[in-house]
Amino acid sequence: MPSATSAATPGRAPRRTTPTPWSAAALAAAARFWFIATVIGQLMFAAYIVALYGGAAARGDFDAWNAVMSHGHVPGDGAGNVATGVHVLLAAILMLGGALQLVPQVRHRAPRLHRWNGRVYLAGAVLAALSGLYMLW
């Protein structure tokens, strides 16, 4: 007599291995929700960065950078202020580029754009990380 854990039991139909229509639809809906939530979150963060830091820079009010970062702008610290500016600028670019990387139509219809955007994204992420490390140092 076969054990209770065996997959093939005489007189029983084999276990279904393909997803049911309901589970496939639920998985597709979850993936769409994740995609939409991720892209909206990235675009909202990019807009926040541009509005707060870009707006302050456009007004020449670099002290406004200290509203969120404790040492966002330090008078007399040219290198640190440049590192902060580069970090914030790259953060906005990375959020926009990251959102673009997630769009399936871009991957399928413009693979060269997708690849170049990925290369720029990776280089920008490295530079943003290095400028962030400098900010901490």
C-alpha positions as YAML, in Angstrom:
chain: A
units: angstrom
residues:
- id: 1
  name: MET
  ca: [0.00, 0.00, 0.00]
- id: 2
  name: PRO
  ca: [1.43, 3.39, -0.97]
- id: 3
  name: SER
  ca: [2.25, 5.85, 1.80]
- id: 4
  name: ALA
  ca: [0.01, 8.82, 2.58]
- id: 5
  name: THR
  ca: [2.61, 11.17, 1.16]
- id: 6
  name: SER
  ca: [2.99, 9.56, -2.24]
- id: 7
  name: ALA
  ca: [1.73, 11.61, -5.17]
- id: 8
  name: ALA
  ca: [0.23, 8.72, -7.13]
- id: 9
  name: THR
  ca: [-2.54, 6.85, -5.34]
- id: 10
  name: PRO
  ca: [-4.44, 4.20, -7.29]
- id: 11
  name: GLY
  ca: [-7.96, 5.31, -8.09]
- id: 12
  name: ARG
  ca: [-7.24, 9.04, -7.58]
- id: 13
  name: ALA
  ca: [-6.62, 11.68, -10.17]
- id: 14
  name: PRO
  ca: [-3.11, 13.17, -10.09]
- id: 15
  name: ARG
  ca: [-2.66, 16.47, -8.27]
- id: 16
  name: ARG
  ca: [-3.25, 19.58, -10.40]
- id: 17
  name: THR
  ca: [0.04, 21.39, -11.05]
- id: 18
  name: THR
  ca: [-1.25, 24.16, -13.28]
- id: 19
  name: PRO
  ca: [-2.71, 27.25, -11.60]
- id: 20
  name: THR
  ca: [-6.45, 27.67, -11.52]
- id: 21
  name: PRO
  ca: [-7.92, 30.63, -13.41]
- id: 22
  name: TRP
  ca: [-8.67, 32.32, -10.08]
- id: 23
  name: SER
  ca: [-5.12, 31.96, -8.74]
- id: 24
  name: ALA
  ca: [-3.62, 33.14, -12.03]
- id: 25
  name: ALA
  ca: [-5.89, 36.20, -11.99]
- id: 26
  name: ALA
  ca: [-5.04, 36.90, -8.33]
- id: 27
  name: LEU
  ca: [-1.32, 36.66, -9.07]
- id: 28
  name: ALA
  ca: [-1.64, 38.98, -12.08]
- id: 29
  name: ALA
  ca: [-3.64, 41.50, -10.02]
- id: 30
  name: ALA
  ca: [-1.06, 41.40, -7.22]
- id: 31
  name: ALA
  ca: [1.75, 41.96, -9.72]
- id: 32
  name: ARG
  ca: [-0.11, 44.92, -11.27]
- id: 33
  name: PHE
  ca: [-0.77, 46.40, -7.84]
- id: 34
  name: TRP
  ca: [2.90, 46.01, -6.85]
- id: 35
  name: PHE
  ca: [4.03, 47.61, -10.11]
- id: 36
  name: ILE
  ca: [1.64, 50.57, -9.80]
- id: 37
  name: ALA
  ca: [2.43, 51.13, -6.11]
- id: 38
  name: THR
  ca: [6.18, 50.98, -6.77]
- id: 39
  name: VAL
  ca: [6.13, 53.37, -9.72]
- id: 40
  name: ILE
  ca: [3.82, 55.82, -7.93]
- id: 41
  name: GLY
  ca: [6.06, 55.70, -4.85]
- id: 42
  name: GLN
  ca: [9.19, 56.37, -6.89]
- id: 43
  name: LEU
  ca: [7.57, 59.24, -8.78]
- id: 44
  name: MET
  ca: [6.23, 60.77, -5.55]
- id: 45
  name: PHE
  ca: [9.66, 60.60, -3.95]
- id: 46
  name: ALA
  ca: [11.26, 62.16, -7.04]
- id: 47
  name: ALA
  ca: [8.69, 64.98, -6.97]
- id: 48
  name: TYR
  ca: [9.37, 65.52, -3.25]
- id: 49
  name: ILE
  ca: [13.13, 65.72, -3.85]
- id: 50
  name: VAL
  ca: [12.74, 68.15, -6.73]
- id: 51
  name: ALA
  ca: [10.24, 70.33, -4.84]
- id: 52
  name: LEU
  ca: [12.13, 70.51, -1.54]
- id: 53
  name: TYR
  ca: [15.77, 70.54, -2.59]
- id: 54
  name: GLY
  ca: [15.45, 71.77, -6.16]
- id: 55
  name: GLY
  ca: [13.04, 74.53, -5.15]
- id: 56
  name: ALA
  ca: [15.35, 75.68, -2.36]
- id: 57
  name: ALA
  ca: [18.35, 75.63, -4.71]
- id: 58
  name: ALA
  ca: [16.42, 77.60, -7.37]
- id: 59
  name: ARG
  ca: [15.57, 80.23, -4.74]
- id: 60
  name: GLY
  ca: [19.17, 80.28, -3.50]
- id: 61
  name: ASP
  ca: [17.93, 79.21, -0.03]
- id: 62
  name: PHE
  ca: [20.33, 76.35, 0.61]
- id: 63
  name: ASP
  ca: [19.69, 76.54, 4.36]
- id: 64
  name: ALA
  ca: [16.24, 75.06, 3.60]
- id: 65
  name: TRP
  ca: [18.05, 71.78, 2.90]
- id: 66
  name: ASN
  ca: [18.47, 71.53, 6.67]
- id: 67
  name: ALA
  ca: [14.70, 71.17, 7.14]
- id: 68
  name: VAL
  ca: [15.05, 67.40, 6.66]
- id: 69
  name: MET
  ca: [18.80, 66.70, 6.75]
- id: 70
  name: SER
  ca: [20.61, 67.79, 9.90]
- id: 71
  name: HIS
  ca: [23.71, 68.83, 7.91]
- id: 72
  name: GLY
  ca: [22.19, 69.28, 4.46]
- id: 73
  name: HIS
  ca: [23.92, 72.61, 3.89]
- id: 74
  name: VAL
  ca: [26.86, 73.71, 5.98]
- id: 75
  name: PRO
  ca: [28.13, 77.25, 5.25]
- id: 76
  name: GLY
  ca: [31.80, 77.12, 4.27]
- id: 77
  name: ASP
  ca: [31.84, 73.38, 3.52]
- id: 78
  name: GLY
  ca: [32.06, 73.56, -0.26]
- id: 79
  name: ALA
  ca: [32.95, 69.90, -0.85]
- id: 80
  name: GLY
  ca: [30.28, 68.65, 1.56]
- id: 81
  name: ASN
  ca: [27.63, 70.89, 0.01]
- id: 82
  name: VAL
  ca: [28.56, 69.70, -3.49]
- id: 83
  name: ALA
  ca: [28.38, 66.07, -2.31]
- id: 84
  name: THR
  ca: [24.94, 66.76, -0.83]
- id: 85
  name: GLY
  ca: [23.75, 68.43, -4.03]
- id: 86
  name: VAL
  ca: [25.08, 65.59, -6.19]
- id: 87
  name: HIS
  ca: [23.48, 63.02, -3.89]
- id: 88
  name: VAL
  ca: [20.07, 64.74, -3.99]
- id: 89
  name: LEU
  ca: [20.20, 65.32, -7.76]
- id: 90
  name: LEU
  ca: [21.15, 61.70, -8.40]
- id: 91
  name: ALA
  ca: [18.39, 60.53, -6.05]
- id: 92
  name: ALA
  ca: [15.80, 62.32, -8.20]
- id: 93
  name: ILE
  ca: [17.33, 60.97, -11.42]
- id: 94
  name: LEU
  ca: [17.48, 57.44, -10.00]
- id: 95
  name: MET
  ca: [13.84, 57.52, -8.93]
- id: 96
  name: LEU
  ca: [12.76, 58.56, -12.43]
- id: 97
  name: GLY
  ca: [15.12, 56.12, -14.15]
- id: 98
  name: GLY
  ca: [14.10, 53.31, -11.81]
- id: 99
  name: ALA
  ca: [10.43, 53.88, -12.57]
- id: 100
  name: LEU
  ca: [11.22, 53.79, -16.30]
- id: 101
  name: GLN
  ca: [13.13, 50.51, -15.87]
- id: 102
  name: LEU
  ca: [10.02, 48.85, -14.44]
- id: 103
  name: VAL
  ca: [7.76, 49.62, -17.41]
- id: 104
  name: PRO
  ca: [7.42, 46.37, -19.40]
- id: 105
  name: GLN
  ca: [6.58, 48.21, -22.63]
- id: 106
  name: VAL
  ca: [9.95, 49.98, -22.51]
- id: 107
  name: ARG
  ca: [11.75, 46.66, -22.08]
- id: 108
  name: HIS
  ca: [9.88, 45.11, -25.02]
- id: 109
  name: ARG
  ca: [9.61, 48.01, -27.46]
- id: 110
  name: ALA
  ca: [12.86, 49.87, -26.73]
- id: 111
  name: PRO
  ca: [15.42, 47.39, -25.41]
- id: 112
  name: ARG
  ca: [18.36, 49.70, -26.23]
- id: 113
  name: LEU
  ca: [16.77, 52.49, -24.19]
- id: 114
  name: HIS
  ca: [16.14, 50.01, -21.39]
- id: 115
  name: ARG
  ca: [19.77, 48.84, -21.42]
- id: 116
  name: TRP
  ca: [21.22, 52.37, -21.53]
- id: 117
  name: ASN
  ca: [18.84, 53.54, -18.82]
- id: 118
  name: GLY
  ca: [20.01, 50.60, -16.72]
- id: 119
  name: ARG
  ca: [23.66, 51.51, -17.27]
- id: 120
  name: VAL
  ca: [23.02, 55.13, -16.34]
- id: 121
  name: TYR
  ca: [21.00, 53.95, -13.34]
- id: 122
  name: LEU
  ca: [23.83, 51.73, -12.12]
- id: 123
  name: ALA
  ca: [26.50, 54.43, -12.58]
- id: 124
  name: GLY
  ca: [24.27, 56.97, -10.85]
- id: 125
  name: ALA
  ca: [23.60, 54.59, -7.97]
- id: 126
  name: VAL
  ca: [27.34, 54.11, -7.45]
- id: 127
  name: LEU
  ca: [27.95, 57.89, -7.51]
- id: 128
  name: ALA
  ca: [24.99, 58.52, -5.18]
- id: 129
  name: ALA
  ca: [26.32, 55.89, -2.78]
- id: 130
  name: LEU
  ca: [29.81, 57.41, -2.83]
- id: 131
  name: SER
  ca: [28.48, 60.92, -2.27]
- id: 132
  name: GLY
  ca: [26.31, 59.56, 0.56]
- id: 133
  name: LEU
  ca: [29.36, 57.96, 2.15]
- id: 134
  name: TYR
  ca: [31.20, 61.26, 1.87]
- id: 135
  name: MET
  ca: [28.26, 63.01, 3.55]
- id: 136
  name: LEU
  ca: [28.54, 60.59, 6.48]
- id: 137
  name: TRP
  ca: [32.29, 60.93, 6.72]
...
